[in-house]
mmCIF file of C-alpha atoms in Angstrom:
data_model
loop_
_atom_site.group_PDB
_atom_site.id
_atom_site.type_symbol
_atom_site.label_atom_id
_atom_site.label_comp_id
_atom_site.label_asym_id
_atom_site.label_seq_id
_atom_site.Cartn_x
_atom_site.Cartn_y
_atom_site.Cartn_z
ATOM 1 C CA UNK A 1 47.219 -5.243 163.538
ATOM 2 C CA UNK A 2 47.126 -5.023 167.139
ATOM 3 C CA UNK A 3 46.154 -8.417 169.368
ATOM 4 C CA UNK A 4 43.127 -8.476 171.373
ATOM 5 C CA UNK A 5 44.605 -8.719 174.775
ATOM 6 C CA UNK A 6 47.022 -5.819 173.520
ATOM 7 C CA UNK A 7 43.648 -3.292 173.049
ATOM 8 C CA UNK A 8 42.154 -5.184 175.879
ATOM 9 C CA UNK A 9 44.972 -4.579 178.295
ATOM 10 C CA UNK A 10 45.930 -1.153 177.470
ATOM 11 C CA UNK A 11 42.855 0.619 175.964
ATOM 12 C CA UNK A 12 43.173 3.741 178.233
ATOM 13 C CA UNK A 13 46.315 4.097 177.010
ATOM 14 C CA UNK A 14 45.617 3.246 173.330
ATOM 15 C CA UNK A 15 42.705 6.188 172.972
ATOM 16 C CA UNK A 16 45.256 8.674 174.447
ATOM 17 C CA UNK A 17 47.688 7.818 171.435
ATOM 18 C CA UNK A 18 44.743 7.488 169.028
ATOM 19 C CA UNK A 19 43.813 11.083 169.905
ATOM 20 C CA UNK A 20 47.010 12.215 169.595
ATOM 21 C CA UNK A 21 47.008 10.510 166.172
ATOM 22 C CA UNK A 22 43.734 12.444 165.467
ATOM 23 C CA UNK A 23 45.398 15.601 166.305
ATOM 24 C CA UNK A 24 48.881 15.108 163.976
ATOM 25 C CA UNK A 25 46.857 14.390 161.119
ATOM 26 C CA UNK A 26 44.762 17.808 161.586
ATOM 27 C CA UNK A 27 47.933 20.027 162.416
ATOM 28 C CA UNK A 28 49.450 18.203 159.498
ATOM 29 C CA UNK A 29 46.739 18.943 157.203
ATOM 30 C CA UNK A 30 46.556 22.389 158.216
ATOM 31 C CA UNK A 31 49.834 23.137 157.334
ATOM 32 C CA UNK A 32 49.545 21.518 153.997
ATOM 33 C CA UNK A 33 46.782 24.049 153.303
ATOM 34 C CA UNK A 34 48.703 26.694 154.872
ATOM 35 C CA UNK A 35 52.373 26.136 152.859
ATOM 36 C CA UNK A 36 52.774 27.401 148.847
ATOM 37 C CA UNK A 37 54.302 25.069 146.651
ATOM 38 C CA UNK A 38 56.559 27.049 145.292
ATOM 39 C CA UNK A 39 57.598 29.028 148.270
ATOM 40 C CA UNK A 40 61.162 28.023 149.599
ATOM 41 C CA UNK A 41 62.449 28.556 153.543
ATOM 42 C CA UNK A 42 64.958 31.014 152.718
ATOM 43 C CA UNK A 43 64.476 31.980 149.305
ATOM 44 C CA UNK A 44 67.370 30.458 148.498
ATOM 45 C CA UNK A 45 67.028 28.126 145.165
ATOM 46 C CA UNK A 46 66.780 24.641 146.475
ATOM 47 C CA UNK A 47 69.603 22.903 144.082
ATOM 48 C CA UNK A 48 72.218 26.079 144.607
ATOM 49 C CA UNK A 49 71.066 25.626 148.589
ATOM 50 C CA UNK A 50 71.759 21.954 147.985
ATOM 51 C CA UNK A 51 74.940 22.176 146.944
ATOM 52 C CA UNK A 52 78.509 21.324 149.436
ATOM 53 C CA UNK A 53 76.080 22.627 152.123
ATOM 54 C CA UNK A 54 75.629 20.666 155.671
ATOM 55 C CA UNK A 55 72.034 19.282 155.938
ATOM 56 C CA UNK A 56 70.991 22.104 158.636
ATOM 57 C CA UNK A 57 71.219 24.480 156.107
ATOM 58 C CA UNK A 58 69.493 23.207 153.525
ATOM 59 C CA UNK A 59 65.870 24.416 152.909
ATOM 60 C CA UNK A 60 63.782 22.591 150.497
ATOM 61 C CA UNK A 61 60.166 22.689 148.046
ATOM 62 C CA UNK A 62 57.196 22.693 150.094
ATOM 63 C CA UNK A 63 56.212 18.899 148.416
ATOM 64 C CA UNK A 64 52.604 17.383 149.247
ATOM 65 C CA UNK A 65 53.652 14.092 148.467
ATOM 66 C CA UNK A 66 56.197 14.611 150.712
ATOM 67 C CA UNK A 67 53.956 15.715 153.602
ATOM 68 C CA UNK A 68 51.697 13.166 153.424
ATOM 69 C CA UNK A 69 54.888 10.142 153.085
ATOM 70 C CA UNK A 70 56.430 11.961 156.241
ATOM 71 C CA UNK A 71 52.703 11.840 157.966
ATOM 72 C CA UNK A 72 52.141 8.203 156.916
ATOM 73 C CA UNK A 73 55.646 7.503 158.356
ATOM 74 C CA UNK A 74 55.472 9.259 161.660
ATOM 75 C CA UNK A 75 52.296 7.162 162.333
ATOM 76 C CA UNK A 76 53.038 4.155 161.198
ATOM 77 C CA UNK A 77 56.707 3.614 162.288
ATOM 78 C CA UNK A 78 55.504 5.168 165.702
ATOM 79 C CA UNK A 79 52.371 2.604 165.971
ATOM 80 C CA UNK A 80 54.875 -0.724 164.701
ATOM 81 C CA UNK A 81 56.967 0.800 167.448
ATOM 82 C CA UNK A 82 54.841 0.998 170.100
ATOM 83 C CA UNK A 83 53.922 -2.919 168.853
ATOM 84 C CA UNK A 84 57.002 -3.962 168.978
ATOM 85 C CA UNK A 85 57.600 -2.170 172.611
ATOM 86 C CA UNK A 86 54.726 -4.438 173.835
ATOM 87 C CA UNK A 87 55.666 -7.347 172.793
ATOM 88 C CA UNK A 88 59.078 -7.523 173.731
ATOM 89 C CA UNK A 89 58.489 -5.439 177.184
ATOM 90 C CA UNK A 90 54.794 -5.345 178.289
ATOM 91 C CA UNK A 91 53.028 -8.317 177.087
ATOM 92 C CA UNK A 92 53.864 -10.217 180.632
ATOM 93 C CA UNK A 93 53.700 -7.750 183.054
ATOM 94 C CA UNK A 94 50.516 -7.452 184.894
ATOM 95 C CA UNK A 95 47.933 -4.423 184.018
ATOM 96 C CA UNK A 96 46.793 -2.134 186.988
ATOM 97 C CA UNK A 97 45.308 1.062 187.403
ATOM 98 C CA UNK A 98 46.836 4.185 186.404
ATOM 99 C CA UNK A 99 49.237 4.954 189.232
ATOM 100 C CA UNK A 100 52.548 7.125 189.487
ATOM 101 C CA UNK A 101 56.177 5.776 190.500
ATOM 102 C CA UNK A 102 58.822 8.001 191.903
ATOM 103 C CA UNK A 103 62.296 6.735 190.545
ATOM 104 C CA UNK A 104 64.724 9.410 190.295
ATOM 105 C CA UNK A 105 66.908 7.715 192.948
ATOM 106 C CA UNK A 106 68.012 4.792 190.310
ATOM 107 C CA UNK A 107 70.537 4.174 188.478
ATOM 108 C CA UNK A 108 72.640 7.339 189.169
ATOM 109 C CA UNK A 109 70.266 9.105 186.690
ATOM 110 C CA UNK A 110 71.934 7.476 184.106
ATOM 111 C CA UNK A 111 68.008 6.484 182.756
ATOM 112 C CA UNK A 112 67.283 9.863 183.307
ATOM 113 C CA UNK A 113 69.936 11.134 180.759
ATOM 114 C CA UNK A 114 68.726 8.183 178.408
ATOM 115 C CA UNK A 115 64.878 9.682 178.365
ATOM 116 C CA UNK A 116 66.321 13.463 177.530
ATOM 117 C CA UNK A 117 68.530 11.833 174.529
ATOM 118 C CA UNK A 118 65.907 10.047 173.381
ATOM 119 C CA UNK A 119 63.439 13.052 173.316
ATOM 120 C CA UNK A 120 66.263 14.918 171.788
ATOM 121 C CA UNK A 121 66.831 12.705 169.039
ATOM 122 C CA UNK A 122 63.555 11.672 167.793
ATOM 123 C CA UNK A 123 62.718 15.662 168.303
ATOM 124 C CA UNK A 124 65.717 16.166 165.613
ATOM 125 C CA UNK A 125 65.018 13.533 163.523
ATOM 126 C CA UNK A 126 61.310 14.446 162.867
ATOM 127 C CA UNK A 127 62.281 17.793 162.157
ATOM 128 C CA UNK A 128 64.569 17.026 159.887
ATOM 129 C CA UNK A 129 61.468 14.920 158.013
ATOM 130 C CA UNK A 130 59.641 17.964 158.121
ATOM 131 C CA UNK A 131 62.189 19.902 156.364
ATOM 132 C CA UNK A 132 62.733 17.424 153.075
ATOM 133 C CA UNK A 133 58.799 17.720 153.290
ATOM 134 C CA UNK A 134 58.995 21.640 152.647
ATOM 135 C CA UNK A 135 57.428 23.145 155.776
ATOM 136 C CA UNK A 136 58.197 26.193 157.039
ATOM 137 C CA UNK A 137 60.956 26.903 159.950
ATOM 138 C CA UNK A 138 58.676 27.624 162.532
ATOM 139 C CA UNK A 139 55.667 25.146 161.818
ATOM 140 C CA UNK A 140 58.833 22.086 161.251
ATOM 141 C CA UNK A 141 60.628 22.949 164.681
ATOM 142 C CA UNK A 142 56.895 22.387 166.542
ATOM 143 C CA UNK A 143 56.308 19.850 165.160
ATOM 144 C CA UNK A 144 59.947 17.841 165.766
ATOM 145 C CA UNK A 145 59.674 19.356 169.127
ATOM 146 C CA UNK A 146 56.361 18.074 170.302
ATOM 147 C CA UNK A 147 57.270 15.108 168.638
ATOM 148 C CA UNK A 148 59.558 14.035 170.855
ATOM 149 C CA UNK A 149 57.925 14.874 174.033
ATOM 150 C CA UNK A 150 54.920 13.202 172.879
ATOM 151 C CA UNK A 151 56.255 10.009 171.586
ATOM 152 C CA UNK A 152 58.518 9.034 174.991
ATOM 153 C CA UNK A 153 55.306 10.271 176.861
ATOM 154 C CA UNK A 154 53.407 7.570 175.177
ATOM 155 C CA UNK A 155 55.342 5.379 176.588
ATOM 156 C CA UNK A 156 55.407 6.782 180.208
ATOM 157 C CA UNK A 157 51.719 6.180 179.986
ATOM 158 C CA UNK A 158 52.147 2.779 179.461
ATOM 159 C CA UNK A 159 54.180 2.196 182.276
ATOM 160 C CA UNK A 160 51.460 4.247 184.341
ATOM 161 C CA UNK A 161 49.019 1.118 183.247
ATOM 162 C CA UNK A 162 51.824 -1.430 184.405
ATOM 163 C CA UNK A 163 52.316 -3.031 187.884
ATOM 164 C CA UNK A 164 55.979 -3.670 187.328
ATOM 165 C CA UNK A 165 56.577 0.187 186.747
ATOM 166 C CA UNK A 166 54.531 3.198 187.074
ATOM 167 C CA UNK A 167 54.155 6.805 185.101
ATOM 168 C CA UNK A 168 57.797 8.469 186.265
ATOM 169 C CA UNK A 169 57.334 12.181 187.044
ATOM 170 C CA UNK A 170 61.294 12.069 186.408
ATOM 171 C CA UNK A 171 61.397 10.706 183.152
ATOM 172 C CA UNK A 172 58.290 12.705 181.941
ATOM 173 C CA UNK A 173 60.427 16.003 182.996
ATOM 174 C CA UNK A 174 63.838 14.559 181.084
ATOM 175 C CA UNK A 175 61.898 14.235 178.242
ATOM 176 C CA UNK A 176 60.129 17.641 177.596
ATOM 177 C CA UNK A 177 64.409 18.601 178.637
ATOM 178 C CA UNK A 178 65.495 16.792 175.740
ATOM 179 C CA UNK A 179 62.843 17.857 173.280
ATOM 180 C CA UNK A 180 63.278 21.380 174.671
ATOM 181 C CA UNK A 181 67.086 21.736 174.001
ATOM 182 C CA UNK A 182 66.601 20.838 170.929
ATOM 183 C CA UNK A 183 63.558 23.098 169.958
ATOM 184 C CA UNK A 184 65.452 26.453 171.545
ATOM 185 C CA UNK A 185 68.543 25.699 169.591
ATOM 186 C CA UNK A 186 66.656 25.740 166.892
ATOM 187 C CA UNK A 187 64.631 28.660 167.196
ATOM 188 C CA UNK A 188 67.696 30.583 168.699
ATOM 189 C CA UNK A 189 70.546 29.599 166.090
ATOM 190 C CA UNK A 190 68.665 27.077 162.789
ATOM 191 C CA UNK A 191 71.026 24.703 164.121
ATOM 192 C CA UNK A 192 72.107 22.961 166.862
ATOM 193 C CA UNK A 193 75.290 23.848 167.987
ATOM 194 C CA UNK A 194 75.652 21.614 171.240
ATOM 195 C CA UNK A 195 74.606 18.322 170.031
ATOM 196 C CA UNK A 196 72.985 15.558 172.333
ATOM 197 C CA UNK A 197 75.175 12.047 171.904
ATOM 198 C CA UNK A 198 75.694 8.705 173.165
ATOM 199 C CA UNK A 199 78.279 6.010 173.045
ATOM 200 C CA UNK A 200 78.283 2.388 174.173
ATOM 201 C CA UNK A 201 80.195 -0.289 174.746
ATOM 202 C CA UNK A 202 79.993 -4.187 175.785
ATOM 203 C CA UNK A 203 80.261 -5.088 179.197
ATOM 204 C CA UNK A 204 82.038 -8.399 180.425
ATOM 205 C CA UNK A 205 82.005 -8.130 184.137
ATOM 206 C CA UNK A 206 84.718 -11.570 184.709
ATOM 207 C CA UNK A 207 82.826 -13.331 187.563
ATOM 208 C CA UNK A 208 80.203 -15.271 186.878
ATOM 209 C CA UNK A 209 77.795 -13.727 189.720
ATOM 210 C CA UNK A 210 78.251 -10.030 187.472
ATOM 211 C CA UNK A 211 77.477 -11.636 184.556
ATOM 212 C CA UNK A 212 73.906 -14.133 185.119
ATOM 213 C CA UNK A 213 73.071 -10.749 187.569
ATOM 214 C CA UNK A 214 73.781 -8.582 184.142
ATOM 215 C CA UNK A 215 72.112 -10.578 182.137
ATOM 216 C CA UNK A 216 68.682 -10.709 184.733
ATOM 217 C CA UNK A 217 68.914 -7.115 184.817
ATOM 218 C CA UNK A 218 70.166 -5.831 181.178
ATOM 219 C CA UNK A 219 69.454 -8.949 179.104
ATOM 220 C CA UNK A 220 71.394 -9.883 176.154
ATOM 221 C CA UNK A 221 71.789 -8.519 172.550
ATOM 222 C CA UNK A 222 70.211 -5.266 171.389
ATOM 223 C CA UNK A 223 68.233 -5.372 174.893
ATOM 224 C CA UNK A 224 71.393 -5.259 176.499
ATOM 225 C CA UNK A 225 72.351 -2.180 174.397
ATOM 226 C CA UNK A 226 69.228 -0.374 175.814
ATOM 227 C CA UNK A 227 69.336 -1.046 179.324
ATOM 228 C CA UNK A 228 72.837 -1.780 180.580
ATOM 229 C CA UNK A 229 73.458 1.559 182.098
ATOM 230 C CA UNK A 230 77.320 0.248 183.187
ATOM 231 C CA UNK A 231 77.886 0.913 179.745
ATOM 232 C CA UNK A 232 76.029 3.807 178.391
ATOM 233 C CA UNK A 233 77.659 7.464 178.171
ATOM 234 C CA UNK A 234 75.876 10.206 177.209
ATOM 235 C CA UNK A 235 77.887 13.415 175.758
ATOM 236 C CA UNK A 236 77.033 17.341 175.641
ATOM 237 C CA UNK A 237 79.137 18.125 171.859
ATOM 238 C CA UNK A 238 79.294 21.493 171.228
ATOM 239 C CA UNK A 239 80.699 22.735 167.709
ATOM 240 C CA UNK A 240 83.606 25.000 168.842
ATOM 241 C CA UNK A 241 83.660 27.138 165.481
ATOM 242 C CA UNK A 242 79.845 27.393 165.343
ATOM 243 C CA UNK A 243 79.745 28.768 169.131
ATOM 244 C CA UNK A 244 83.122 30.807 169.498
ATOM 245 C CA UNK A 245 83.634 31.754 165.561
ATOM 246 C CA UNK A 246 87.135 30.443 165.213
ATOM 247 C CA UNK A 247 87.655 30.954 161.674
ATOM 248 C CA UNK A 248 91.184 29.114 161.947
ATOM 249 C CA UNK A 249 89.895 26.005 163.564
ATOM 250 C CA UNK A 250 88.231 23.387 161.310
ATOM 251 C CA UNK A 251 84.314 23.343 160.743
ATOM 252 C CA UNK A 252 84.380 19.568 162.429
ATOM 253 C CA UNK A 253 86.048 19.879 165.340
ATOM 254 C CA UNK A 254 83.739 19.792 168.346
ATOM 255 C CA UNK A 255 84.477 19.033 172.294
ATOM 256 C CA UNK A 256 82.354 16.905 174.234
ATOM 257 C CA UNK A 257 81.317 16.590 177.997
ATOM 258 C CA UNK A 258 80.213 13.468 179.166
ATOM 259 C CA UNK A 259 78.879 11.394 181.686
ATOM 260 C CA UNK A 260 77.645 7.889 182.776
ATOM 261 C CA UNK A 261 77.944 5.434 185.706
ATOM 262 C CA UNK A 262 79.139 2.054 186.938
ATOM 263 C CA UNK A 263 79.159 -0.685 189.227
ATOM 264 C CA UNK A 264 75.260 -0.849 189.053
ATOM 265 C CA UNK A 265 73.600 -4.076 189.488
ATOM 266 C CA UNK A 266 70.539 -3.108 190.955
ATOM 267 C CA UNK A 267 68.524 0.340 190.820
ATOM 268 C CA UNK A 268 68.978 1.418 193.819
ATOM 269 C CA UNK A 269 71.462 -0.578 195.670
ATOM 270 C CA UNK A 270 73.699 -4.097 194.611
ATOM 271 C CA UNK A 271 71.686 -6.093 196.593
ATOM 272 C CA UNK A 272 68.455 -8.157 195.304
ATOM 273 C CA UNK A 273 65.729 -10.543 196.661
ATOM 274 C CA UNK A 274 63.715 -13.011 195.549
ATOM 275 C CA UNK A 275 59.537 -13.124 195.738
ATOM 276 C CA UNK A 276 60.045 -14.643 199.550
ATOM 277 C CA UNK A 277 61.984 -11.660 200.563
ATOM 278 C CA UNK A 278 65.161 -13.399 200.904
ATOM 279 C CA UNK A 279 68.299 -12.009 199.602
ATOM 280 C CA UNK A 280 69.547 -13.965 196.312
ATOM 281 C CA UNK A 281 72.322 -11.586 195.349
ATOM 282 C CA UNK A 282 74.596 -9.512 197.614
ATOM 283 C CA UNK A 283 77.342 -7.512 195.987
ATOM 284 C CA UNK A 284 77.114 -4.098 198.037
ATOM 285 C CA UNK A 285 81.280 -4.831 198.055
ATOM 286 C CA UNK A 286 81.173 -2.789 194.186
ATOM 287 C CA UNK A 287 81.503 0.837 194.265
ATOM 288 C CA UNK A 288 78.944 2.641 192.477
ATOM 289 C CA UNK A 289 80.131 5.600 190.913
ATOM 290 C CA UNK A 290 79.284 8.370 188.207
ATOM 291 C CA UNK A 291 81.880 8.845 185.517
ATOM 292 C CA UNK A 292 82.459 12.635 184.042
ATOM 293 C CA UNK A 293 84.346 12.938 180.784
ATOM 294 C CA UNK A 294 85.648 15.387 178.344
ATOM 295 C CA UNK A 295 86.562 14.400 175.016
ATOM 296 C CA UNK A 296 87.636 16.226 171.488
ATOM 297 C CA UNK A 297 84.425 14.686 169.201
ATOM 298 C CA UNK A 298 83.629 15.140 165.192
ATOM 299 C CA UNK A 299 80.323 17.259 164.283
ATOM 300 C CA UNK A 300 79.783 15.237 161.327
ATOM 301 C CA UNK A 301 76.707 17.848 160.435
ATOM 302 C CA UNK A 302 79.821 20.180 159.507
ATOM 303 C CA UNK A 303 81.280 17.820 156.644
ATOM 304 C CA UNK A 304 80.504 19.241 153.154
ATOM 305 C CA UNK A 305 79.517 17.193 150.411
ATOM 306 C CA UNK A 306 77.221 16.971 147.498
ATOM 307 C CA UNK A 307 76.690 13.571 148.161
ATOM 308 C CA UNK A 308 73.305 12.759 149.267
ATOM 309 C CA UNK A 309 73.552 9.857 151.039
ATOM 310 C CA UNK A 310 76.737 10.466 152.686
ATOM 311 C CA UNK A 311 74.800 13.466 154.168
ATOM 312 C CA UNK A 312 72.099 10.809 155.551
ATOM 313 C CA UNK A 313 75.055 8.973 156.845
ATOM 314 C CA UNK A 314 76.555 12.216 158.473
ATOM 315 C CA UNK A 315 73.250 12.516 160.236
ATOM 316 C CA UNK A 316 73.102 9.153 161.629
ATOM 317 C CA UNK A 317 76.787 9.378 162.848
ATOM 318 C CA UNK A 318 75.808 12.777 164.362
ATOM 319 C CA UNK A 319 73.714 11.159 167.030
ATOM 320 C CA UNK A 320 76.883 8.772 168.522
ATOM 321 C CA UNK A 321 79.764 10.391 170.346
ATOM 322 C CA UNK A 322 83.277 9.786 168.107
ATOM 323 C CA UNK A 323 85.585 7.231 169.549
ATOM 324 C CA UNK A 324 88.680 9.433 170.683
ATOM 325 C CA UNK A 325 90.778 9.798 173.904
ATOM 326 C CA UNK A 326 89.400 11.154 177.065
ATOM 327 C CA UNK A 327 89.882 12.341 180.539
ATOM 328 C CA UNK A 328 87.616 10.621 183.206
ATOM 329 C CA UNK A 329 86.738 11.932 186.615
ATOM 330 C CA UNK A 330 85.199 9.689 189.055
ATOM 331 C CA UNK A 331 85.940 8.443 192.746
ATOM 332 C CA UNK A 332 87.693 12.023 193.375
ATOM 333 C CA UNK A 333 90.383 11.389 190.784
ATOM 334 C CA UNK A 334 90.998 12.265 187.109
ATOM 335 C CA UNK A 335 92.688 9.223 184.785
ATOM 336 C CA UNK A 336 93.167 9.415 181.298
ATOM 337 C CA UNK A 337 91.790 7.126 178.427
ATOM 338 C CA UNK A 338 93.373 6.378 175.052
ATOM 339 C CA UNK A 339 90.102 5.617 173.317
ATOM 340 C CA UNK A 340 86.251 5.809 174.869
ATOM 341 C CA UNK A 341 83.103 4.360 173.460
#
């Protein structure tokens, strides 16, 4: 149940995402009047369509009880999510007015990249919902679409009400990007054959300044997994069978462009102050640079089994880039890497 000061302190916000709560539920039950129970996608029978066939291909049983667990889900895990968000991110920064913040000049765009994988991902993952649920192609790629869009815009509004950030015009625009690459794959091929990814790995910067600036800036733990952009990538995977029809090359095999950034410790620039104005940390000695990379990758989405949960698990692994060698360009040259995470 939400706090008092939480309603209190964002209720503009909070009757945005109740209407857009009102809304879901009436496109949802519209299409549950709309569907037939027994019609199938593709007319294909749902346990041959089942069978040693990836999970994009798979149509299933329009299913009421399926609908409504999906539409329960989507609202509830959203709302615990947006709880969670506040508590761990909002709850001591200071409300304001509704204002805008330009930040496209930070952190190389690497947050940028972050908001349009996000998008993407939640876009693909409530689709896929939508499809075990038994709605139709069209009516299930809206509404994984939208869903995407709409969920990271929730929480530019909340930054909007925040004096410590602001509604980005930069992030809004990465996230209808990710949400729409995902939506016109789908509408163009039933698939996606260039997949969205990202890999990550943990960061010991070896001087002691790096690492207490690190931690001020990234945090530690799972926080430190969302924000330290030093070691985020994010990958372009494209399926090379699905896009260039090389029978003689296997279903898996995928190649992956990638990029991310280093030697940030600040958003703009390495150097920091304190609330008097005077400069606490200095470090404009580090380089920062943007890292491009291309990389052989698994499409995990190509794997056939009948298994269903190693499906589920193909899924999950589809959204993270495959450890595997690399070539790197960055600072005008081109180096090699044995493995990249």
């Amino acid at each position: 149940m939400l706090s008092r000061n939480f309603a209190n302190h964002y209720f503009p916000a909070m009757k945005i995402f109740r209407s857009l709560i009102v809304i879901q539920l009436s496109f949802f039950s519209l299409f549950a009047s709309g569907q037939q129970s027994s019609a199938i996608d593709s007319g294909i029978n749902h346990r041959q369509d089942f069978k040693d066939r990836p999970v994009e291909e798979i149509s299933y049983p329009f299913n009421k009880k399926r609908l409504r667990l999906v539409t329960a889900a989507n609202i509830a895990g959203y709302g615990g999510a947006l709880i969670v968000l506040n508590e761990s991110w909002y709850k001591q920064q200071p409300r304001s007015a509704f204002h805008f913040f330009n930040d496209n000049a930070e952190w190389l765009q690497v947050d940028k990249v972050g908001h349009l994988y996000s998008a993407y991902s939640e876009s693909r993952a409530s689709m896929e919902l939508w499809r075990w649920a038994g709605v139709s192609r069209n009516k299930r790629i809206w509404l994984g679409g939208l869903s995407g869009a709409a969920y990271q815009s929730i929480i530019e509004i909340l930054d909007g009400f925040s004096s410590e950030y602001g509604f980005s015009p930069g992030d809004f625009v990465a996230n209808i990007v990710g949400s729409g690459i995902f939506t016109a794959q789908e509408f163009a091929w039933d698939q996606q054959k260039i997949k969205i990814k990202i890999s990550f790995h943990t960061n010991s910067y070896g001087e002691p300044d790096l690492d207490e600036r690190a931690d001020v800036l990234y945090g530690k733990g799972l926080e430190r997994f969302l924000k330290d952009y030093n070691a985020q990538t994010y990958w372009a995977s494209a399926n090379i069978r699905s896009i260039f029809t090389c029978s003689s090359l296997p279903r898996w095999l995928s190649v992956a462009a990638g990029y991310g950034a280093n030697g940030l410790f600040g958003a703009r620039s390495n150097i920091a102050k304190n609330d008097a104005g005077v400069v606490n940390f200095d470090r404009s000695d580090i380089q920062r640079y943007r890292q491009w990379y291309l990389s052989p990758d698994i499409d995990f989405m190509q794997i056939r089994t009948n298994k269903k949960g190693l499906k589920f698990l193909f899924f999950v692994l589809s959204a993270v880039k495959f450890p595997a060698p690399a070539l790197e360009f960055s600072k005008g040259k081109f180096k090699g890497h044995w493995l990249i995470f």
